[in-house]
XYZ file of C-alpha atoms in Angstrom:
677
model
C -4.355 22.009 -21.302
C -8.029 22.119 -20.294
C -10.550 19.843 -21.989
C -14.278 19.275 -21.539
C -14.697 15.505 -21.957
C -12.800 13.826 -19.094
C -15.956 13.614 -16.972
C -17.422 11.195 -19.524
C -14.890 8.491 -18.623
C -16.288 7.859 -15.112
C -19.815 8.929 -16.063
C -20.567 6.068 -18.451
C -20.004 3.238 -15.922
C -21.904 5.225 -13.287
C -24.832 5.518 -15.691
C -24.682 1.780 -16.357
C -24.706 1.066 -12.607
C -27.754 3.305 -12.118
C -29.698 1.783 -15.030
C -28.946 -1.832 -14.145
C -29.519 -1.120 -10.471
C -32.926 0.376 -11.220
C -33.819 -2.608 -13.400
C -32.734 -5.044 -10.677
C -34.781 -3.234 -8.025
C -37.860 -3.015 -10.216
C -37.892 -6.787 -10.684
C -36.540 -7.806 -7.283
C -39.768 -9.509 -6.137
C -40.769 -11.084 -9.448
C -39.858 -14.618 -10.557
C -38.459 -13.367 -13.855
C -35.660 -10.835 -13.621
C -35.003 -7.918 -15.966
C -34.212 -8.535 -19.604
C -30.790 -10.161 -19.625
C -30.029 -8.959 -23.131
C -30.791 -5.345 -22.248
C -28.859 -5.569 -19.005
C -25.842 -7.075 -20.783
C -25.853 -4.461 -23.550
C -26.008 -1.594 -21.050
C -23.305 -3.089 -18.844
C -20.856 -3.802 -21.690
C -21.361 -0.621 -23.699
C -20.579 1.657 -20.764
C -16.950 0.578 -20.109
C -16.479 0.369 -23.888
C -17.535 4.018 -24.184
C -15.148 4.924 -21.352
C -12.350 3.099 -23.168
C -13.041 5.080 -26.360
C -12.891 8.406 -24.498
C -9.712 7.276 -22.714
C -8.124 6.493 -26.088
C -9.104 9.960 -27.334
C -7.421 11.465 -24.282
C -4.328 9.306 -24.792
C -4.011 10.426 -28.408
C -4.411 14.055 -27.330
C -1.588 13.598 -24.798
C 0.656 11.962 -27.364
C 0.372 15.009 -29.603
C 1.672 17.301 -26.846
C 5.286 17.894 -25.924
C 6.442 15.750 -22.962
C 6.526 18.628 -20.478
C 2.987 19.680 -21.422
C 1.409 16.224 -21.312
C -1.465 16.748 -18.929
C -5.142 17.384 -19.568
C -7.345 18.816 -16.826
C -11.003 19.471 -16.254
C -12.539 21.114 -13.202
C -16.290 20.662 -12.851
C -16.738 22.846 -9.769
C -15.201 23.754 -6.436
C -16.156 20.818 -4.235
C -14.740 21.593 -0.758
C -13.733 25.037 0.495
C -12.757 25.255 4.165
C -10.440 28.082 5.156
C -7.365 27.882 2.959
C -8.237 24.349 1.799
C -9.801 24.142 -1.630
C -10.608 20.772 -3.201
C -12.088 20.862 -6.708
C -14.082 18.095 -8.316
C -11.490 17.878 -11.031
C -9.847 15.303 -13.255
C -6.257 14.936 -14.400
C -5.194 12.900 -17.417
C -1.423 12.646 -17.642
C 0.858 9.817 -18.845
C 0.407 7.921 -15.560
C -3.384 8.102 -15.352
C -3.661 7.479 -19.111
C -1.610 4.275 -18.831
C -3.827 3.079 -15.993
C -7.089 4.058 -17.678
C -6.348 2.260 -20.924
C -5.988 -1.154 -19.337
C -8.584 -0.557 -16.600
C -11.290 0.276 -19.139
C -10.051 -2.076 -21.880
C -9.608 -5.175 -19.755
C -12.640 -4.210 -17.696
C -14.721 -4.222 -20.885
C -13.480 -7.704 -21.823
C -14.343 -8.992 -18.347
C -17.841 -7.549 -18.734
C -18.255 -9.389 -22.046
C -16.975 -12.620 -20.503
C -19.416 -12.197 -17.611
C -22.379 -12.272 -20.005
C -21.719 -15.938 -20.684
C -20.438 -16.881 -17.249
C -23.369 -15.375 -15.304
C -26.055 -16.121 -17.898
C -28.061 -18.423 -15.608
C -27.740 -16.394 -12.420
C -30.908 -14.858 -10.972
C -29.005 -11.731 -9.931
C -27.775 -10.978 -13.466
C -28.747 -7.269 -13.490
C -27.625 -6.728 -9.898
C -24.255 -8.280 -10.735
C -23.688 -5.911 -13.644
C -24.820 -2.924 -11.572
C -22.092 -3.756 -9.054
C -19.552 -4.405 -11.828
C -20.237 -1.040 -13.492
C -20.045 0.684 -10.114
C -16.681 -0.996 -9.569
C -15.455 0.459 -12.852
C -16.743 3.920 -11.927
C -14.932 3.810 -8.581
C -11.628 2.669 -10.099
C -11.777 5.304 -12.836
C -12.503 8.000 -10.233
C -9.512 6.791 -8.221
C -7.192 6.974 -11.222
C -8.556 10.144 -12.820
C -8.996 12.347 -9.729
C -6.595 15.295 -9.602
C -6.306 15.358 -5.798
C -5.916 13.007 -2.862
C -9.464 13.524 -1.580
C -11.081 12.501 -4.869
C -8.659 9.591 -5.116
C -9.816 8.545 -1.648
C -13.449 8.635 -2.788
C -12.602 6.135 -5.538
C -10.423 4.235 -3.057
C -13.389 3.718 -0.735
C -15.650 2.981 -3.690
C -13.572 0.025 -4.881
C -13.511 -1.253 -1.301
C -17.304 -1.128 -1.116
C -17.741 -2.776 -4.517
C -15.294 -5.539 -3.646
C -17.438 -6.294 -0.579
C -20.594 -6.407 -2.705
C -19.066 -8.600 -5.403
C -17.009 -10.983 -3.246
C -20.131 -11.639 -1.190
C -22.396 -11.587 -4.240
C -23.785 -15.029 -3.380
C -24.473 -13.872 0.155
C -26.874 -16.742 0.874
C -23.722 -18.796 1.514
C -22.349 -17.739 4.942
C -18.743 -18.484 3.881
C -19.010 -16.176 0.874
C -20.641 -13.441 2.932
C -17.849 -13.778 5.509
C -15.206 -13.470 2.773
C -16.755 -10.204 1.609
C -16.842 -8.906 5.167
C -13.212 -9.900 5.706
C -12.114 -7.959 2.631
C -14.104 -4.932 3.759
C -12.748 -4.906 7.323
C -9.100 -5.500 6.411
C -9.237 -2.758 3.816
C -10.613 -0.367 6.448
C -7.416 -0.912 8.464
C -5.337 0.202 5.516
C -7.712 3.073 4.783
C -7.074 4.440 8.277
C -3.384 4.685 7.362
C -4.273 6.447 4.100
C -6.352 9.054 5.967
C -3.618 9.696 8.523
C -1.067 10.067 5.735
C -3.281 12.593 3.982
C -3.738 14.574 7.221
C 0.019 14.567 7.945
C 0.840 15.705 4.423
C -1.727 18.505 4.447
C -0.573 19.652 7.888
C 3.034 19.780 6.616
C 2.051 21.951 3.651
C -0.082 24.222 5.848
C 2.903 24.777 8.137
C 4.757 26.096 5.108
C 1.840 28.307 4.080
C 0.904 26.241 1.025
C -1.934 23.953 2.143
C -3.015 21.767 -0.771
C -3.893 18.186 -1.658
C -3.861 18.628 -5.448
C -1.277 16.325 -7.028
C 0.489 18.768 -9.323
C 0.652 21.444 -6.622
C 2.000 19.009 -4.034
C 4.652 17.714 -6.401
C 5.737 21.268 -7.243
C 6.113 22.037 -3.519
C 7.835 18.793 -2.531
C 10.919 20.707 -1.398
C 8.885 22.107 1.520
C 8.499 18.664 3.118
C 11.064 17.642 5.727
C 12.522 14.102 5.756
C 10.790 13.111 9.007
C 7.361 14.182 7.808
C 7.999 12.574 4.423
C 8.865 9.263 6.097
C 5.771 9.343 8.324
C 3.408 10.265 5.490
C 4.958 7.778 3.045
C 4.734 4.890 5.518
C 1.115 5.734 6.315
C 0.257 5.790 2.619
C 2.085 2.485 2.237
C -0.047 1.028 5.043
C -3.076 1.982 2.953
C -1.479 0.368 -0.075
C -0.792 -2.895 1.800
C -4.539 -3.168 2.387
C -5.700 -2.562 -1.162
C -2.767 -4.299 -2.852
C -2.586 -7.247 -0.438
C 0.918 -6.974 0.993
C 2.201 -8.276 4.307
C 0.539 -7.967 6.816
C -2.850 -7.149 5.202
C -2.828 -9.708 2.383
C -5.000 -12.500 3.782
C -8.266 -11.096 2.410
C -7.265 -11.539 -1.222
C -7.191 -15.375 -1.401
C -10.558 -15.473 0.369
C -11.898 -13.064 -2.265
C -12.101 -16.103 -4.549
C -15.539 -16.661 -3.000
C -16.999 -14.274 -5.566
C -17.779 -15.092 -9.220
C -14.647 -15.788 -11.258
C -14.982 -12.664 -13.481
C -14.991 -10.627 -10.256
C -11.738 -12.326 -9.269
C -10.284 -11.335 -12.629
C -11.465 -7.741 -12.251
C -10.097 -7.416 -8.714
C -6.776 -9.111 -9.454
C -6.051 -7.609 -12.863
C -7.774 -4.327 -13.690
C -8.991 -2.814 -10.424
C -8.651 -2.871 -6.643
C -5.226 -4.476 -6.124
C -3.559 -2.151 -8.637
C -4.787 0.906 -6.731
C -2.100 0.587 -4.059
C 0.640 0.499 -6.701
C -0.947 3.477 -8.447
C -0.948 5.435 -5.172
C 2.723 4.648 -4.549
C 3.707 5.656 -8.092
C 1.518 8.782 -8.052
C 3.131 9.811 -4.746
C 6.600 8.758 -5.910
C 7.911 12.273 -5.248
C 7.041 11.774 -1.557
C 8.635 8.327 -1.295
C 11.739 9.688 -3.041
C 12.219 12.062 -0.091
C 12.491 9.149 2.355
C 15.142 6.436 1.886
C 13.795 4.695 4.984
C 10.284 4.463 3.545
C 11.630 3.102 0.262
C 13.614 0.479 2.171
C 10.460 -0.655 3.969
C 8.515 -0.807 0.687
C 11.221 -2.863 -1.017
C 11.612 -5.301 1.885
C 7.877 -5.842 2.324
C 7.466 -6.315 -1.427
C 10.241 -8.905 -1.653
C 9.009 -10.767 1.438
C 5.450 -10.840 0.114
C 6.621 -12.129 -3.264
C 8.469 -15.040 -1.661
C 5.923 -15.955 1.039
C 2.983 -15.973 -1.382
C 4.967 -18.019 -3.918
C 5.671 -20.749 -1.348
C 1.980 -20.907 -0.382
C 0.939 -21.101 -4.048
C 3.041 -24.235 -4.406
C 0.853 -26.134 -1.902
C -2.692 -25.098 -2.907
C -5.082 -27.275 -4.928
C -7.938 -24.841 -5.616
C -7.250 -23.441 -9.093
C -8.424 -19.968 -8.097
C -6.459 -20.002 -4.825
C -3.245 -20.781 -6.715
C -3.888 -17.800 -8.977
C -4.785 -15.649 -5.967
C -1.470 -16.292 -4.233
C 0.210 -15.727 -7.565
C -1.358 -12.261 -7.626
C -0.124 -11.515 -4.107
C 3.371 -12.585 -5.160
C 3.354 -10.493 -8.348
C 2.152 -7.474 -6.387
C 5.201 -7.972 -4.204
C 7.390 -7.685 -7.316
C 5.647 -4.415 -8.198
C 6.295 -2.902 -4.783
C 9.878 -4.112 -4.944
C 10.290 -2.081 -8.126
C 8.862 0.997 -6.433
C 11.042 0.460 -3.362
C 14.335 0.280 -5.262
C 13.641 3.550 -7.043
C 12.203 2.132 -10.262
C 8.508 3.104 -10.148
C 8.195 2.894 -13.932
C 9.327 -0.743 -13.796
C 6.811 -1.470 -11.042
C 3.989 0.108 -13.021
C 5.073 -1.674 -16.196
C 4.606 -4.963 -14.363
C 1.146 -3.738 -13.332
C 0.248 -3.352 -17.006
C 1.655 -6.679 -18.205
C 0.258 -8.506 -15.175
C -3.192 -7.073 -15.905
C -3.254 -8.892 -19.233
C -1.911 -12.293 -18.295
C -3.600 -12.475 -14.888
C -6.994 -11.490 -16.330
C -6.391 -14.142 -18.994
C -5.568 -16.826 -16.438
C -8.465 -16.038 -14.121
C -10.932 -16.016 -16.983
C -9.310 -19.198 -18.258
C -9.789 -20.740 -14.824
C -13.413 -19.645 -14.961
C -13.754 -21.376 -18.316
C -12.334 -24.566 -16.785
C -14.722 -24.334 -13.834
C -17.605 -23.667 -16.217
C -16.658 -26.713 -18.289
C -16.417 -28.936 -15.195
C -19.760 -27.836 -13.722
C -18.192 -25.916 -10.850
C -15.188 -28.100 -9.972
C -12.155 -26.101 -8.733
C -9.828 -28.790 -7.313
C -6.942 -29.390 -9.746
C -6.567 -32.931 -8.346
C -9.911 -33.690 -10.006
C -8.909 -32.358 -13.411
C -6.273 -33.448 -15.922
C -6.378 -34.216 -19.626
C -8.499 -31.169 -20.472
C -6.317 -29.932 -23.341
C -8.225 -31.926 -25.964
C -11.643 -31.183 -24.483
C -11.370 -27.404 -24.183
C -8.662 -26.444 -26.714
C -9.265 -22.674 -26.885
C -9.184 -22.343 -23.107
C -6.039 -24.477 -22.957
C -4.089 -22.621 -25.642
C -4.909 -19.191 -24.303
C -4.137 -20.269 -20.734
C -0.743 -21.520 -21.894
C 0.050 -18.040 -23.187
C -0.686 -16.627 -19.750
C 1.464 -19.362 -18.204
C 4.451 -18.476 -20.396
C 3.955 -14.790 -19.652
C 3.843 -15.128 -15.862
C 6.833 -17.473 -15.908
C 8.826 -14.765 -17.667
C 9.568 -16.547 -20.936
C 10.745 -14.477 -23.906
C 9.023 -12.867 -25.797
C 5.898 -12.863 -23.636
C 4.952 -9.825 -21.561
C 6.063 -11.043 -18.146
C 9.620 -11.537 -19.365
C 10.171 -7.837 -20.003
C 8.510 -6.434 -16.882
C 9.803 -8.959 -14.351
C 13.321 -8.848 -15.783
C 13.300 -5.050 -15.546
C 12.433 -5.209 -11.837
C 15.104 -7.823 -11.141
C 17.734 -5.809 -13.007
C 16.845 -2.530 -11.281
C 16.929 -4.293 -7.924
C 20.371 -5.751 -8.590
C 21.962 -2.407 -9.568
C 20.181 -0.342 -6.895
C 22.225 1.378 -4.209
C 21.465 1.762 -0.534
C 23.791 3.943 1.537
C 22.524 2.628 4.883
C 22.540 -1.061 3.925
C 24.851 -1.595 0.922
C 24.227 -5.352 0.953
C 20.425 -5.059 0.892
C 19.785 -4.666 -2.884
C 21.651 -7.889 -3.683
C 19.742 -9.717 -0.940
C 16.436 -8.416 -2.265
C 17.428 -9.507 -5.752
C 18.185 -12.997 -4.423
C 14.793 -13.199 -2.717
C 12.996 -11.986 -5.854
C 15.037 -14.340 -8.040
C 14.002 -17.279 -5.848
C 10.361 -16.132 -5.941
C 10.517 -15.936 -9.747
C 11.667 -19.554 -9.916
C 8.932 -20.658 -7.525
C 6.417 -18.817 -9.704
C 7.463 -20.842 -12.724
C 7.329 -24.041 -10.647
C 3.865 -23.674 -9.142
C 2.343 -22.308 -12.340
C 3.758 -25.299 -14.244
C 2.240 -27.517 -11.554
C -1.119 -25.840 -12.128
C -0.939 -26.234 -15.919
C 0.260 -29.843 -15.771
C -2.372 -31.020 -13.295
C -5.199 -29.138 -15.011
C -4.694 -29.636 -18.729
C -2.334 -32.586 -19.231
C -1.740 -36.112 -18.021
C -4.488 -38.594 -17.233
C -8.010 -37.371 -16.744
C -9.154 -37.415 -13.113
C -12.530 -35.831 -13.907
C -15.502 -37.591 -12.304
C -18.125 -39.169 -14.547
C -20.787 -36.518 -14.001
C -18.455 -33.617 -14.886
C -16.943 -35.577 -17.802
C -20.404 -36.130 -19.279
C -21.058 -32.369 -19.415
C -17.501 -31.332 -20.308
C -17.530 -28.735 -23.103
C -15.765 -25.635 -24.381
C -17.121 -22.309 -23.183
C -19.349 -20.157 -25.412
C -17.910 -17.543 -27.730
C -18.753 -14.700 -25.339
C -16.221 -16.271 -22.960
C -13.556 -17.494 -25.395
C -13.296 -14.261 -27.425
C -12.013 -12.237 -24.429
C -9.558 -15.068 -23.747
C -8.131 -14.795 -27.275
C -7.812 -10.998 -27.085
C -6.138 -11.160 -23.672
C -3.765 -13.836 -24.955
C -2.721 -11.517 -27.791
C -2.137 -8.743 -25.266
C -0.121 -11.066 -23.012
C 2.074 -11.968 -25.968
C 2.626 -8.456 -27.343
C 2.229 -5.789 -24.638
C 5.722 -6.400 -23.243
C 7.306 -4.853 -26.343
C 6.344 -1.359 -25.177
C 8.985 -1.725 -22.459
C 11.903 -3.528 -24.088
C 15.343 -2.917 -22.520
C 17.596 -0.550 -24.417
C 20.282 -3.261 -24.750
C 17.983 -5.232 -27.068
C 18.074 -2.489 -29.664
C 14.307 -2.569 -30.214
C 13.690 1.118 -29.675
C 14.305 1.318 -25.944
C 11.874 1.375 -23.067
C 8.978 3.374 -24.508
C 6.860 2.869 -21.406
C 9.441 4.442 -19.109
C 9.914 7.315 -21.544
C 6.150 7.859 -21.605
C 6.020 8.142 -17.800
C 9.105 10.365 -17.550
C 7.167 13.682 -17.372
C 5.255 12.462 -14.297
C 7.911 10.614 -12.333
C 10.423 12.735 -10.505
C 13.885 11.219 -10.312
C 15.205 10.733 -6.817
C 18.213 12.858 -7.576
C 16.002 15.878 -8.107
C 15.331 15.935 -4.374
C 18.784 14.977 -3.283
C 19.927 12.516 -0.713
C 17.947 9.524 -1.898
C 20.108 6.576 -1.080
C 17.933 4.270 -3.103
C 18.171 6.191 -6.343
C 18.804 4.155 -9.430
C 20.474 6.050 -12.236
C 18.117 5.246 -15.078
C 20.654 6.536 -17.592
C 23.576 4.604 -16.177
C 23.910 2.604 -19.341
C 23.825 5.551 -21.766
C 27.008 6.325 -23.621
C 28.170 9.804 -24.441
C 29.886 10.764 -27.641
C 33.626 11.152 -27.237
C 33.627 9.838 -23.673
C 35.614 6.620 -23.585
C 34.918 6.080 -19.891
C 31.182 6.332 -20.538
C 31.553 3.861 -23.374
C 33.260 1.330 -21.106
C 30.584 1.891 -18.450
C 27.884 1.375 -21.043
C 29.462 -1.902 -22.136
C 29.726 -3.084 -18.520
C 26.081 -2.298 -17.808
C 24.978 -3.956 -21.039
C 26.959 -7.100 -20.203
C 25.485 -7.183 -16.695
C 21.950 -6.734 -17.997
C 22.360 -9.492 -20.572
C 23.816 -11.789 -17.894
C 20.959 -11.155 -15.454
C 18.439 -11.549 -18.250
C 19.894 -14.896 -19.261
C 20.048 -16.029 -15.629
C 16.406 -15.111 -15.045
C 15.238 -16.836 -18.220
C 17.328 -19.935 -17.561
C 16.114 -20.125 -13.956
C 12.483 -19.985 -15.048
C 12.990 -22.608 -17.765
C 14.727 -24.884 -15.268
C 11.846 -24.497 -12.801
C 9.308 -25.207 -15.547
C 11.200 -28.315 -16.646
C 11.375 -29.493 -13.036
C 7.656 -28.910 -12.558
C 6.798 -30.728 -15.776
C 8.796 -33.779 -14.749
C 7.580 -33.827 -11.164
C 3.869 -33.439 -11.791
C 3.484 -35.320 -15.061
C 6.195 -37.962 -15.307
C 6.913 -38.655 -11.625
C 3.860 -37.541 -9.642
C 4.821 -39.751 -6.706
C 7.893 -37.612 -5.959
C 6.001 -34.471 -4.818
C 3.879 -36.679 -2.552
C 7.000 -38.199 -0.951
C 8.601 -34.765 -0.561
C 5.464 -33.406 1.131
C 5.405 -36.383 3.506
C 9.091 -36.042 4.324
C 8.706 -32.350 5.162
C 5.901 -33.184 7.573
C 5.006 -30.217 9.774
C 6.788 -27.695 7.553
C 4.695 -28.707 4.558
C 1.499 -28.553 6.601
C 2.488 -25.113 7.861
C 2.917 -23.793 4.299
C -0.221 -25.601 3.094
C -2.134 -23.933 5.931
C -0.847 -20.548 4.711
C 1.555 -20.235 7.663
C -1.583 -20.091 9.841
C -1.586 -16.315 9.603
C -5.377 -16.261 9.641
C -5.352 -18.288 12.844
C -2.799 -15.878 14.323
C -4.925 -12.841 13.450
C -7.958 -14.629 14.826
C -6.155 -15.276 18.119
C -4.600 -11.848 18.640
C -7.209 -9.581 17.055
C -10.552 -11.142 16.144
C -11.363 -13.202 19.230
C -10.165 -10.584 21.769
C -12.176 -7.915 19.946
C -15.289 -10.073 19.870
C -14.857 -11.016 23.538
C -14.347 -7.384 24.558
C -17.376 -6.355 22.510
C -19.600 -8.985 24.131
C -18.401 -8.700 27.730
C -17.804 -4.962 27.938
C -19.392 -3.045 25.074
C -22.578 -5.135 25.064
C -22.996 -6.471 28.602
C -21.838 -3.300 30.379
C -22.008 -0.293 28.059
C -25.053 -1.299 26.013
C -27.153 -3.206 28.530
C -26.274 -1.506 31.819
C -25.609 2.055 30.671
C -27.318 2.770 27.345
C -30.363 0.614 28.078
C -30.575 2.011 31.614
C -30.599 5.598 30.332
C -33.200 4.784 27.691
C -35.342 2.944 30.241
C -34.936 5.819 32.702
C -36.301 8.273 30.145
C -39.276 5.976 29.627
C -39.811 5.588 33.378
C -39.778 9.352 33.963
C -42.317 9.807 31.177
C -44.455 7.061 32.642
C -44.396 8.560 36.147
C -45.222 11.993 34.752
C -48.171 10.560 32.876
C -49.462 8.951 36.093
C -49.407 12.354 37.798
C -51.031 14.191 34.913
C -53.840 11.702 34.438
C -55.527 12.916 37.660
C -56.219 16.194 35.867
C -58.009 14.422 33.020
C -60.804 12.525 34.827
C -63.687 13.433 32.494
C -65.878 14.734 35.379
C -67.277 18.283 34.929
C -67.397 18.759 38.693
C -63.654 18.089 38.943
C -62.867 20.564 36.158
C -65.108 23.193 37.861
C -63.317 22.579 41.136
C -59.919 23.092 39.476
C -61.156 26.299 37.816
C -62.440 27.501 41.196
C -59.045 26.799 42.752
C -57.368 28.744 39.949
C -59.664 31.743 40.373
C -59.095 31.683 44.139
C -55.362 31.665 43.601
C -55.580 34.620 41.211
C -57.780 36.623 43.660
C -55.398 35.889 46.484
C -52.417 37.000 44.380
C -54.157 40.257 43.348
C -55.223 41.075 46.893
C -51.651 41.023 48.216
C-alpha cells in the first residue's frame, strides 16, 4: 500500500537540526546565544511531530491484514547504474513501525529532559541541532526500504555520536572519546560495506541484482550457503561496531564523556539498537547460515557475561550503566543467534524504556550532586530526591527481571528460547549458552543492586559542598522519568508468554509477517519451533507435548526469577549491611579483581597491537618517508622548475626599448632566412 506521508517522519527532525544549527551559527561569536526557549520548542516539537506521524502509520498498518502490512513511499529514483536501481524510498512494516514508535517517543522524552539538563550550557542550540540530526539519522536508518539508504542513516548516527560524545570538545579526554567512537565504528562499517557488496554480487550472478529489502527477501532462495555465511558475518561485524559487541565494544563505556541525555539517547533509542535492527531486518539471510547464527549467539552470550563482570567493579554511575547496556545488547544478539529474532527485538523495546529511565535518573543524580558521578561519594539520596529515587527503582526492578516489570518478560523469553534451541553441529551448545546467559542475568541483578544501594540508601557519603546544593531536579527532567517508569512497568505485557494465559505474545505475532521462519529456507540447524507448545485438537500426543513445554517454561521462568531475587538479596546484604565483605573479597582476589576492574585491559591490548604500531608506522613511514621525502620533494620540484623557468624568462622582460628592438630584429631576420630557403 502506497502512502504520501512517510517522508514527514525523518523530515521534521532534519528541519529542527537545520533551524537550530542556523541559530547556533548566527550567534556563534556573540556573548549571548540564541533564544533558549525558541531553540527548545523547535527541538522538542520536531521529534514529537515525527512520533505523531509514526503513530498514524502504525494505526494504518494495524487496520491491514497481516500479509499486507507494509506501507511504502518512493520519492524518486536515487541511484541508477546499469541494472542497479536504488530509490529514495521508505518502508513502514511491523518491524520498522515497532522501532519508530520507541525511537521517536523515547527520543522526544530525552529532548524534553535535555531542556532542563542543558539549560546553563553555552552551546544549547548547537546541542539540540546535533540531537535532532541524530534523530533524523536513526529514523532514516529504520525507515529506508533498501540497504543503501539504511547505510546512509547508519553513517549518520555514527557522525552524530562523534559530535555529541565530544560535545564538550574543549576537554581533550572528551574529544578523544568521541574520536574513539568514530574510529571503532568505521571498522564495523567496513564490514557492512563488504557484506552489501557480497550480497549484491550474489544476486547479480543470479540475474536479479537488487538491494531493496522486500525484493531481497523474496529472492533469498537464490543465495548459496557459503555466500550467505560470508555476507551474514560481514553484516554482523558491522553490527558489533554499532551495537558494541566483542571485539568492538570498548567505545561505548567511553561514550559516557558526553552529556547524560546523549548517553540515554545512544544507549536506549538510537545508535546501539541499529545493529540489532540490521540483524533482525536481515534475518532471512542469517537463517540461511547456521554457522553465522552460531557465531552471533556465542558472541552475544560472551559479551553479556564479560560486560556484566566489569559492571560489578565500576564506581562511576554512568560507567556501570554503560557496561549494563553492553551486557543487555549481548542478550539481544543471543536471541537473534538462537533463531528467536522477535525475542531479541522485544528486549530492544523493553530495554529502551528502562535504560533510558536509568540513564536519565543517573543524570538527575549527577545534577543534584553538582556533577558528582562516583557512587562511593553518594548514599542516602532517597529522601533528598524522592522522584528520581522511585523512578530509578522501577528501572532497577525491570533490568533485574522481576515480575511484572518489562525486563522480566523479554529476558525470560530469550533465556527460554536459548534453552530449547537446537544445534545439529553442536548439540550441547544451546544449554551452555543458556548457562552463560543465566549467570549473566544473576550478575546483572547483583551489580544493579550494588548501584542502587550505594547511590540511594545507607549512610550519606556526600561531601559538604554537594550536600548544601542537593535538590530534586526540575519538572522538565522528572516528568520524562515518570513517563519512562510507567513504560518500564507496563510495556512488557505486549509480549507475555502464552503459558500465562494473558493473550499470548502479541509482539511476536505483530512481527510475524516480516520475520521468515528458519524452516522456510530449510536446513537451519538453529531453528526454534515457535509453535512447539501449541496443542492441536484431537491430538493427544500434541497435548502431552504442550504440557511438557508449558512445564519447562514455567520451571525456567521460576528459576530465572528466583536467581535474580537471590542476587538482589545478596547485593543488598553485601553493600548495605556488610559493606566490609566486598572490600575483603576484592583484596583476596588480588590481581584477578584488578584485571576485571581495569576492564580486562582490552583497551591497553588494542593500544599495543593496533594503535601504537599504526601511529609509529604513520610517523616513521607515511610522514617521514612518503610525505616529507616523496610528496614534499615532488611539490618542491614543481616549484623549483617554475622558479628556474622564471629566471630564464626574465631576461626577455628587461624594460629597455633597445633590447626589445634587437629581439624584433632577430625575429625578422629569422623569418627572412626561413622564407629565402
